C-alpha atoms as one frame of an Amber mdcrd trajectory, in Angstrom:
protein
 105.107  60.281 127.354 103.440  59.198 124.511 102.705  61.828 121.916  99.070
  60.107 120.727  98.287  61.139 124.242  97.679  64.587 123.835  94.923  63.358
 121.293  93.178  62.977 124.875  89.984  64.625 124.159  85.931  64.356 125.229
  84.914  60.933 126.081  88.775  59.216 125.406  90.333  61.642 128.362  87.554
  60.323 130.760  88.676  56.796 130.034  92.214  57.098 130.292  91.880  58.864
 134.116  89.666  55.750 134.590  92.032  53.709 133.123  95.437  55.568 134.919
  93.985  55.762 138.244  92.258  51.990 138.084  96.134  51.066 137.794  98.187
  53.386 139.533 100.554  51.621 141.121 100.742  49.576 138.397 101.410  53.092
 136.457 103.940  54.686 139.142 106.067  51.357 139.127 106.219  51.490 135.565
 107.110  54.901 135.303 109.858  54.965 137.959 111.614  52.059 135.707 111.371
  54.312 132.897 112.689  57.724 134.753 115.591  55.167 135.845 116.274  53.291
 132.451 116.295  56.553 130.891 118.596  58.342 133.745 120.593  55.417 134.671
 124.371  56.863 133.552 123.975  60.615 134.827 126.170  61.554 137.476 123.530
  62.005 140.485 121.899  58.874 140.261 125.539  56.931 139.444 126.496  58.332
 142.577 123.891  56.646 144.762 123.437  53.686 142.302 126.633  52.770 141.579
 127.203  49.516 141.289 123.288  48.330 141.658 122.919  45.566 139.352 119.705
  46.199 138.538 119.327  50.469 139.029 115.630  49.478 137.565 114.656  48.201
 141.058 112.698  49.844 142.850 113.383  48.890 146.523 116.915  49.773 145.911
 115.914  53.259 144.359 114.361  53.832 147.528 116.995  52.157 149.694 120.186
  54.369 147.833 118.346  57.623 147.109 118.031  60.021 149.716 115.096  62.267
 150.610 116.784  66.483 149.609 115.320  69.382 149.076 116.486  71.799 146.785
 119.894  73.331 148.501 120.863  69.260 147.623 119.904  69.306 143.940 120.962
  73.329 143.474 124.562  72.801 142.562 124.045  70.443 139.853 121.378  72.809
 138.487 123.909  75.891 139.085 126.843  73.661 137.061 123.973  73.236 134.245
 122.621  76.789 133.808 126.963  77.602 133.757 126.636  75.344 130.866 127.442
  71.681 131.896 125.977  69.193 130.480 122.140  67.969 131.120 123.270  64.691
 131.517 124.830  66.097 135.348 121.022  65.128 136.579 118.770  63.395 133.265
 119.427  61.680 130.304 116.898  64.589 128.446 118.123  67.657 126.976 117.535
  70.322 129.557 115.514  73.132 127.260 114.717  75.729 129.717 114.887  76.436
 133.882 111.043  77.143 135.696 111.488  79.407 137.539 108.730  79.506 140.782
 106.758  82.898 141.611 110.034  83.810 144.199 106.893  85.345 146.966 106.470
  82.012 148.971 109.701  82.076 150.557 112.505  84.439 149.154 114.336  83.956
 146.243 112.880  81.970 143.311 113.875  79.062 142.606 114.741  77.576 139.518
 113.666  73.805 137.824 114.796  71.592 134.727 112.587  71.727 132.901 112.723
  69.132 129.394 110.484  68.814 126.406 108.577  65.702 127.285 107.485  67.924
 130.515 105.576  70.422 127.873 103.339  67.091 127.379 102.780  66.391 130.332
 101.321  69.919 131.217  99.050  69.347 128.193  98.580  66.290 128.731  96.488
  67.751 132.214  94.996  70.594 130.710  93.270  68.297 127.769  91.729  66.926
 130.522  90.253  70.043 132.308  87.153  70.479 129.286  86.256  66.935 129.335
  85.408  66.971 132.961  83.755  70.170 132.969  81.704  69.048 129.564  80.352
  66.774 132.702  78.978  69.167 134.873  78.025  72.505 132.450  76.727  72.315
 128.749  77.173  74.101 125.571  80.420  75.813 126.808  81.257  75.177 122.725
  78.509  78.209 122.112  80.468  80.860 123.534  84.287  82.154 124.249  85.920
  82.313 127.197  87.413  85.625 128.858  90.344  84.120 130.800  92.472  86.671
 131.618  96.227  85.121 131.435  99.608  87.252 131.311 103.221  86.505 130.228
 106.626  87.396 132.254 109.430  88.332 129.917 112.012  85.772 130.668 115.684
  85.385 131.403 118.665  83.463 130.394 120.889  81.372 132.597 125.022  82.512
 131.862 124.477  79.726 129.287 122.109  80.385 127.684 119.067  77.807 128.745
 115.247  80.332 129.101 114.432  80.869 132.594 110.798  81.664 133.092 107.501
  80.415 134.761 106.446  77.553 134.021 102.821  78.953 132.988 105.149  81.476
 130.371 106.804  78.206 129.079 103.510  76.766 128.056 101.644  79.948 127.020
 105.090  80.767 124.649 105.210  76.443 123.252 103.719  75.628 120.068 101.207
  73.611 122.239  99.935  76.906 123.105 100.679  78.891 119.499  99.899  76.963
 117.503  96.543  74.934 118.553  93.803  74.266 116.531  90.544  76.217 116.692
  88.765  74.223 119.934  84.900  75.746 120.354  85.511  74.623 123.669  87.876
  77.139 124.526  88.070  80.247 122.734  89.562  82.839 124.287  88.139  86.301
 124.178  91.528  87.486 124.754  93.715  87.129 120.680  97.244  85.440 122.048
  99.292  88.467 121.055  97.394  90.442 124.204  98.491  87.962 126.197 102.056
  87.265 124.960 102.541  90.714 125.650 105.604  91.531 128.714 103.488  95.070
 129.561 101.153  93.873 131.747  98.990  96.856 132.037  99.307  97.391 128.369
  97.918  93.216 128.302  95.296  94.036 130.600  94.164  96.709 128.879  93.268
  94.707 126.039  92.526  91.337 127.195  88.624  93.373 129.467  89.153  95.657
 126.290  88.240  92.460 124.061  86.046  90.654 126.882  84.053  93.570 126.868
  83.888  93.653 123.460  82.750  89.958 123.407  80.750  90.342 126.260  76.946
  88.908 125.396  79.107  85.766 124.089  80.874  85.068 127.363  80.128  81.756
 128.417  82.783  81.845 131.208  85.011  84.024 133.201  88.820  83.485 134.933
  92.237  83.494 135.860  95.242  81.526 137.170  94.881  82.951 140.147  91.547
  84.392 142.305  94.123  87.714 142.858  94.763  88.086 139.503  91.128  88.011
 138.769  90.448  90.775 141.229  93.452  92.562 140.493  91.474  93.016 136.949
  88.283  93.993 138.494  90.670  96.480 140.387  92.168  97.762 137.111  88.873
  97.743 135.278  86.669 100.341 137.899  89.943 102.291 137.387  90.060 102.363
 133.705  86.444 101.394 132.844  85.784 105.247 131.154  88.586 104.619 128.815
  88.079 101.185 127.761  84.600 102.487 127.078  85.868 105.065 124.626  87.840
 102.818 122.977  84.464 101.228 122.170  83.413 104.394 121.754  85.355 105.759
 118.963  86.545 102.314 117.343  90.145 103.677 118.596  92.095 102.180 120.654
  93.743 103.972 123.877  97.087 105.729 122.809  99.188 104.228 125.284  98.996
 100.976 124.163 102.563 100.933 122.101 103.255  96.920 121.184 103.002  96.605
 118.137 101.192  93.349 117.924  98.101  94.193 121.047  97.645  97.521 118.539
  97.547  94.794 115.393  95.643  92.321 117.000  92.942  94.951 118.216  92.303
  96.634 115.430  90.550  93.926 113.724  88.800  93.750 117.090  87.291  97.347
 117.093  86.900  97.446 113.525  83.735  99.966 114.110  82.448 102.635 116.802
  80.261 100.861 118.578  78.405 103.823 121.412  75.810 101.706 121.869  77.524
  98.792 123.558  80.073 101.396 125.029  76.679 103.597 126.842  75.800  99.900
 127.972  79.089  99.523 129.851  78.945 102.614 131.504  75.828 102.141 132.662
  76.651  98.854 134.452  80.177 100.690 135.917  78.396 103.973 136.858  76.396
 102.037 139.149  77.976 102.802 143.421  77.763  99.652 144.493  79.501  97.084
 141.921  78.332  94.045 143.775  77.038  91.482 141.144  79.304  93.743 138.946
  80.649  90.130 136.656  76.869  88.958 135.909  76.400  92.117 134.844  78.779
  92.418 132.124  79.024  88.794 131.348  75.563  87.841 131.740  75.356  84.427
 130.256  78.445  83.278 132.707  78.433  80.023 133.816  81.350  80.088 136.560
  84.636  81.572 137.639  87.924  79.265 136.958  90.474  80.458 139.442  92.603
  78.620 142.213  90.320  79.322 145.390  92.536  76.592 147.606  95.557  77.436
 149.894  96.017  81.130 150.246  93.700  82.053 147.279  90.679  80.434 149.773
  90.865  84.570 151.543  89.860  85.937 147.777  86.495  83.314 147.414  84.825
  86.171 149.630  85.725  89.094 146.792  84.753  86.816 144.127  81.194  85.886
 145.679  80.795  89.575 146.049  81.907  90.732 142.300  78.946  87.928 141.510
  76.397  88.230 144.069  77.680  84.682 144.549  75.379  83.457 141.456  78.678
  82.087 139.663  80.325  78.734 141.065  84.090  79.570 141.504  85.813  76.463
 139.720  89.808  74.766 140.466  90.293  72.519 137.829  93.745  71.304 138.880
  96.977  71.092 141.153 100.349  71.736 139.851 103.236  73.322 140.464 106.688
  74.430 138.636 108.534  71.267 140.146 105.351  69.121 138.538 101.574  68.837
 137.796  99.979  66.259 140.138  96.388  66.527 139.635  92.710  67.540 138.778
  89.670  68.198 139.612  87.503  65.628 139.045  84.378  67.716 140.544  84.760
  71.265 139.373  81.560  72.741 141.132  82.059  71.530 144.667  82.185  73.912
 147.687  85.720  75.619 146.743  86.343  74.398 150.946  85.426  70.969 149.394
  88.033  71.349 146.816  89.864  68.189 146.087  92.733  67.051 143.798  92.615
  63.352 142.244  96.925  62.815 141.951  97.431  61.406 138.273 100.193  58.226
 138.532 100.947  59.613 134.915 102.280  62.581 135.593 105.878  61.224 137.704
 106.638  59.477 140.829 104.804  59.979 143.259 106.243  59.247 147.459 104.345
  61.031 150.954 106.462  62.310 153.621 103.664  62.115 156.658 103.487  64.732
 158.589 100.739  63.830 161.057  97.392  62.233 162.316  94.129  63.105 162.878
  94.243  66.884 161.822  97.265  68.248 163.624 100.077  69.237 161.394 103.250
  67.813 163.025 106.025  69.176 161.221 108.502  66.121 162.564 111.204  67.089
 159.712 112.938  70.470 158.911 113.233  71.789 155.605 117.325  71.553 156.101
 116.882  67.866 157.997 117.813  64.555 156.156 114.693  62.082 156.071 115.277
  58.606 156.982 114.833  57.094 152.961 111.644  54.465 154.607 109.779  57.316
 156.278 108.092  57.515 152.549 104.778  56.025 151.984 103.779  55.639 148.130
 101.171  56.923 146.043  98.667  54.297 146.430  99.516  53.638 150.576  98.837
  56.704 152.559  96.071  56.717 154.355  92.577  58.643 154.696  92.133  61.907
 156.995  96.831  62.455 157.401  98.568  64.799 156.391 101.223  64.203 154.297
 104.071  66.767 152.034 104.573  65.598 148.684 108.021  63.576 147.246 108.511
  63.829 143.345 111.192  62.509 140.983 110.522  63.091 137.346 112.554  62.817
 133.848 114.265  65.904 133.954 116.275  65.229 137.168 114.786  65.902 140.230
 115.308  62.478 142.852 113.479  62.181 145.359 112.052  65.871 145.807 110.234
  67.530 148.648 107.994  69.618 147.151 107.141  71.796 150.509 103.142  71.509
 150.319 101.536  69.948 152.680  98.345  67.556 151.418  95.743  65.582 152.920
  93.808  62.538 152.063  90.595  63.548 151.915  89.457  60.710 149.550  90.145
  57.847 146.263  89.396  57.550 143.093  89.613  54.321 142.112  93.356  53.563
 143.570  94.523  56.872 143.623  94.035  59.197 146.454  92.539  62.156 146.284
  94.593  65.378 148.368  93.109  68.714 149.584  95.804  71.591 149.745  96.326
  73.000 153.038  99.323  75.171 152.812 103.065  75.293 151.887 105.398  73.823
 154.743 107.058  76.753 155.818 106.327  78.984 158.382 105.241  82.349 157.728
 105.613  84.606 161.144 106.965  84.387 163.925 109.239  86.584 166.543 109.700
  84.674 169.579 109.731  81.236 170.336 106.440  80.704 168.807 106.145  79.419
 164.776 103.363  80.478 163.006 101.919  78.935 159.523 100.036  80.269 157.140
  97.542  77.993 157.964  96.936  79.327 160.912  97.225  82.126 159.904  94.391
  82.009 157.495  92.054  80.100 159.674  92.695  83.487 162.254  91.923  86.430
 158.939  89.008  84.011 158.551  87.414  83.810 161.703  88.032  87.558 161.766
  86.626  88.524 159.321  83.279  87.160 160.023  82.696  90.190 162.778  82.918
  92.408 159.321  80.227  91.072 157.666  77.201  92.953 159.986  78.620  95.669
 158.757  78.480  95.074 155.067  82.465  95.025 155.082  84.940  92.984 153.169
  88.719  92.022 153.735  89.956  92.568 150.401  93.103  91.370 150.879  96.326
  90.779 153.826  99.653  90.368 155.089 101.912  90.250 158.177 104.976  91.588
 159.504 107.178  90.437 162.539 106.998  93.374 164.235 110.328  93.559 166.663
 110.823  97.473 166.763 110.225  97.211 170.318 110.130  94.435 173.239 107.624
  91.870 173.138 107.856  92.181 169.424 104.495  92.084 168.078 102.822  90.197
 165.112 100.966  93.321 162.707  98.361  92.911 160.286  97.434  94.471 157.257
  94.493  95.049 155.734  92.025  96.569 152.856  88.686  96.810 153.837  86.032
  96.933 151.661  82.377  98.293 152.062  80.091  96.602 149.844  78.098  99.463
 149.240  79.824 102.190 148.081  83.241 101.230 145.479  86.852 100.938 146.721
  87.580 104.198 144.429  85.015 106.053 146.691  85.928 104.849 150.165  87.321
 107.239 152.273  84.556 106.642 154.634  85.478 103.065 155.184  86.264 103.318
 159.120  83.921 105.422 159.627  81.396 102.629 158.959  83.368 101.001 161.522
  83.132 101.458 165.093  86.916 100.637 166.544  85.747  98.110 168.924  85.186
  95.660 165.432  88.782  96.071 164.817  89.545  95.297 168.017  87.920  92.238
 168.736  89.078  90.970 164.843  92.534  91.117 166.419  91.484  89.150 168.901
  89.385  86.676 167.338  92.996  86.515 165.152  94.861  85.617 168.029  92.476
  83.252 169.572  92.898  80.914 167.070  96.906  80.770 166.310  98.629  77.618
 168.546  99.235  76.974 171.433 102.224  78.512 172.139 101.870  81.684 170.865
  98.786  81.911 172.981 101.552  80.407 175.586 103.427  83.439 174.594 101.029
  86.485 174.739  99.130  85.504 178.349 101.999  83.737 180.249 105.553  84.393
 178.887 104.430  87.884 178.322 107.193  87.765 175.158 104.749  88.893 172.285
 102.919  91.342 172.406  99.638  92.389 170.978  98.610  91.729 167.738  97.982
  94.743 165.852  95.963  95.128 162.163  97.028  98.676 160.451  94.190  99.239
 157.895  95.663 100.697 154.372  94.407 102.895 151.801  92.183 100.806 149.105
  93.952  99.561 146.039  97.327  99.374 148.204  97.702  95.718 147.597  97.923
  96.294 143.956 100.434  98.979 144.455 102.211  96.126 146.057 101.389  93.408
 143.816 103.365  96.499 141.567 106.076  96.712 143.151 106.908  93.058 143.241
 106.339  92.832 139.428 109.047  95.668 138.781 111.853  93.892 140.805 111.296
  90.801 138.481 107.885  88.521 139.950 105.402  86.736 137.602 101.379  88.825
 137.262 100.554  85.258 136.522 102.004  83.553 139.481 102.118  86.202 142.321
 100.949  85.955 145.694 100.540  88.263 148.241 102.998  87.173 150.212 101.823
  86.019 153.706 104.478  87.802 155.461 106.474  90.814 154.575 110.378  90.867
 155.068 111.501  93.301 152.250 112.187  96.641 153.160 110.958  98.320 149.608
 107.401  96.693 150.604 107.061  97.062 153.874 107.887 101.111 153.405 104.761
 100.996 151.150 102.923  99.607 153.138 103.300 101.831 155.987 102.939 104.979
 154.670  99.298 104.110 153.699  97.892 103.264 156.947  95.235 105.038 157.677
  94.934 103.079 161.169  95.923 101.300 163.544  94.149  98.646 166.652  95.322
  96.167 168.738  94.173  93.334 170.520  92.660  94.844 173.978  92.858  91.357
 176.346  95.134  88.747 175.933  94.025  85.001 173.837  92.804  82.608 176.211
  94.945  80.209 177.032  96.106  76.780 180.008  98.327  74.969 181.019  98.027
  70.829 178.018  97.077  68.091 180.664 100.098  65.496 179.265  98.266  61.768
 179.741 100.436  58.946 180.771
């Protein structure tokens, strides 16, 4: 990417979006030819396109190069990690390996990354503020309380850093050496963001946000779950934070030298008045609307609220009393950054990402039509080369899995997401993120994916609303300890009238029948095969909801982080596979409820 593209800001950034989307097909073809020209001598491309006279020909690329999953490219990545030359897959020096979160489907995957990738990611970040400025004014007159975190990086055997994509960005010159930007003036000093100790980082970042509470115009974190974790941390530790403000002295448990140095400047003198204000707000029985009270000038909350993060929308609305729009800005992954949300103030359920054709070469594997997710190709199955669709030829309403080709050495790589095309901006498609393709849970022949499970839970939690109760978090587990096996859902429930630290009364406020009806409500939303197994085959037992103590999912996150997950990219696993995690959940169960009857099912009639 041309270095001057990093200069696209303000009106120039918006003009560049127009140019890219108007010429989407031209930009895509030019980008692919550039990738093939630069990487033509690599071992990987030579293997499949050896003897081709015109290696930059798009048609020949699609005819010769296979569509692959991670298992096909992993041997090359492993060889480079062990010290072989980057020219196995790319002409550019591989500078680092980017690790996926590792909590959605087993072990983290390593993705090759080059210097130019950081420039592309920075380009996307630079688009966000101009887009938001079209809808929200005067953001340069205050601060942003964004809670960002890094994870201590690892090294491959040859010394390449292996880290998450966000840690890579925060530790890069693009972040650390950025010029002052009044539209992105963070409350958190960089030293607190770069602190490897997540508890010390969280304490210092929240403290910074509270000190600047009258100047904060927006709140946020990368994922909605991270922001809710911050609220939980604040609920447990606000007294300590107030004491820091009252005395002008940082808590002794903050031992990181960089944090102590930057925070000593922030806490230059005692401020008992501010401490009293925060104490009065945090001492209230209910924390409904707490975000607006602590940061009264905030205009919106920015976080990922699509896919599995959609379940956190009610909780965020509770803590903001529904007054702060939830803004989801971009669609990105460790493999590639894909696009931006051009209507940031839309309802979370309507978020659509406009794909940027200069980020990578995009193809799409059709998955179904008319809203049905027909998974035509299994994860390990070879996809015929001619089944893929170009960026500009996807069809409105259809579902696809994105397939990417990048400068860093991924060629026709299946990303594993499910997207639905919901519109077009100029000639670029706009997509809605549905879920990951991977099956979440199964105990027999049924295979329940994340979207179905989430839809069932969404329907069930509506039954809690008349009781002023909120489902905070959930996960699942296939219990096969008895025959037949059955689904177990672990639920953490918050009663909106009381704080989580005082919620031992939770279950007393809910009749057992309500939770039993929640069980059947989930099952009614699961697919045909599941309901057949339950109602006809009897090969799946009644679904069970186990209610856990408040704070259980914070403890679960702590467990995964202690085992190497990133606080910044952490997502609650929708199915628990770790024995330690399951043991933790079981130790926190306060009550258990089962579906009282079979879900509705009748044989499908086949048309002739």
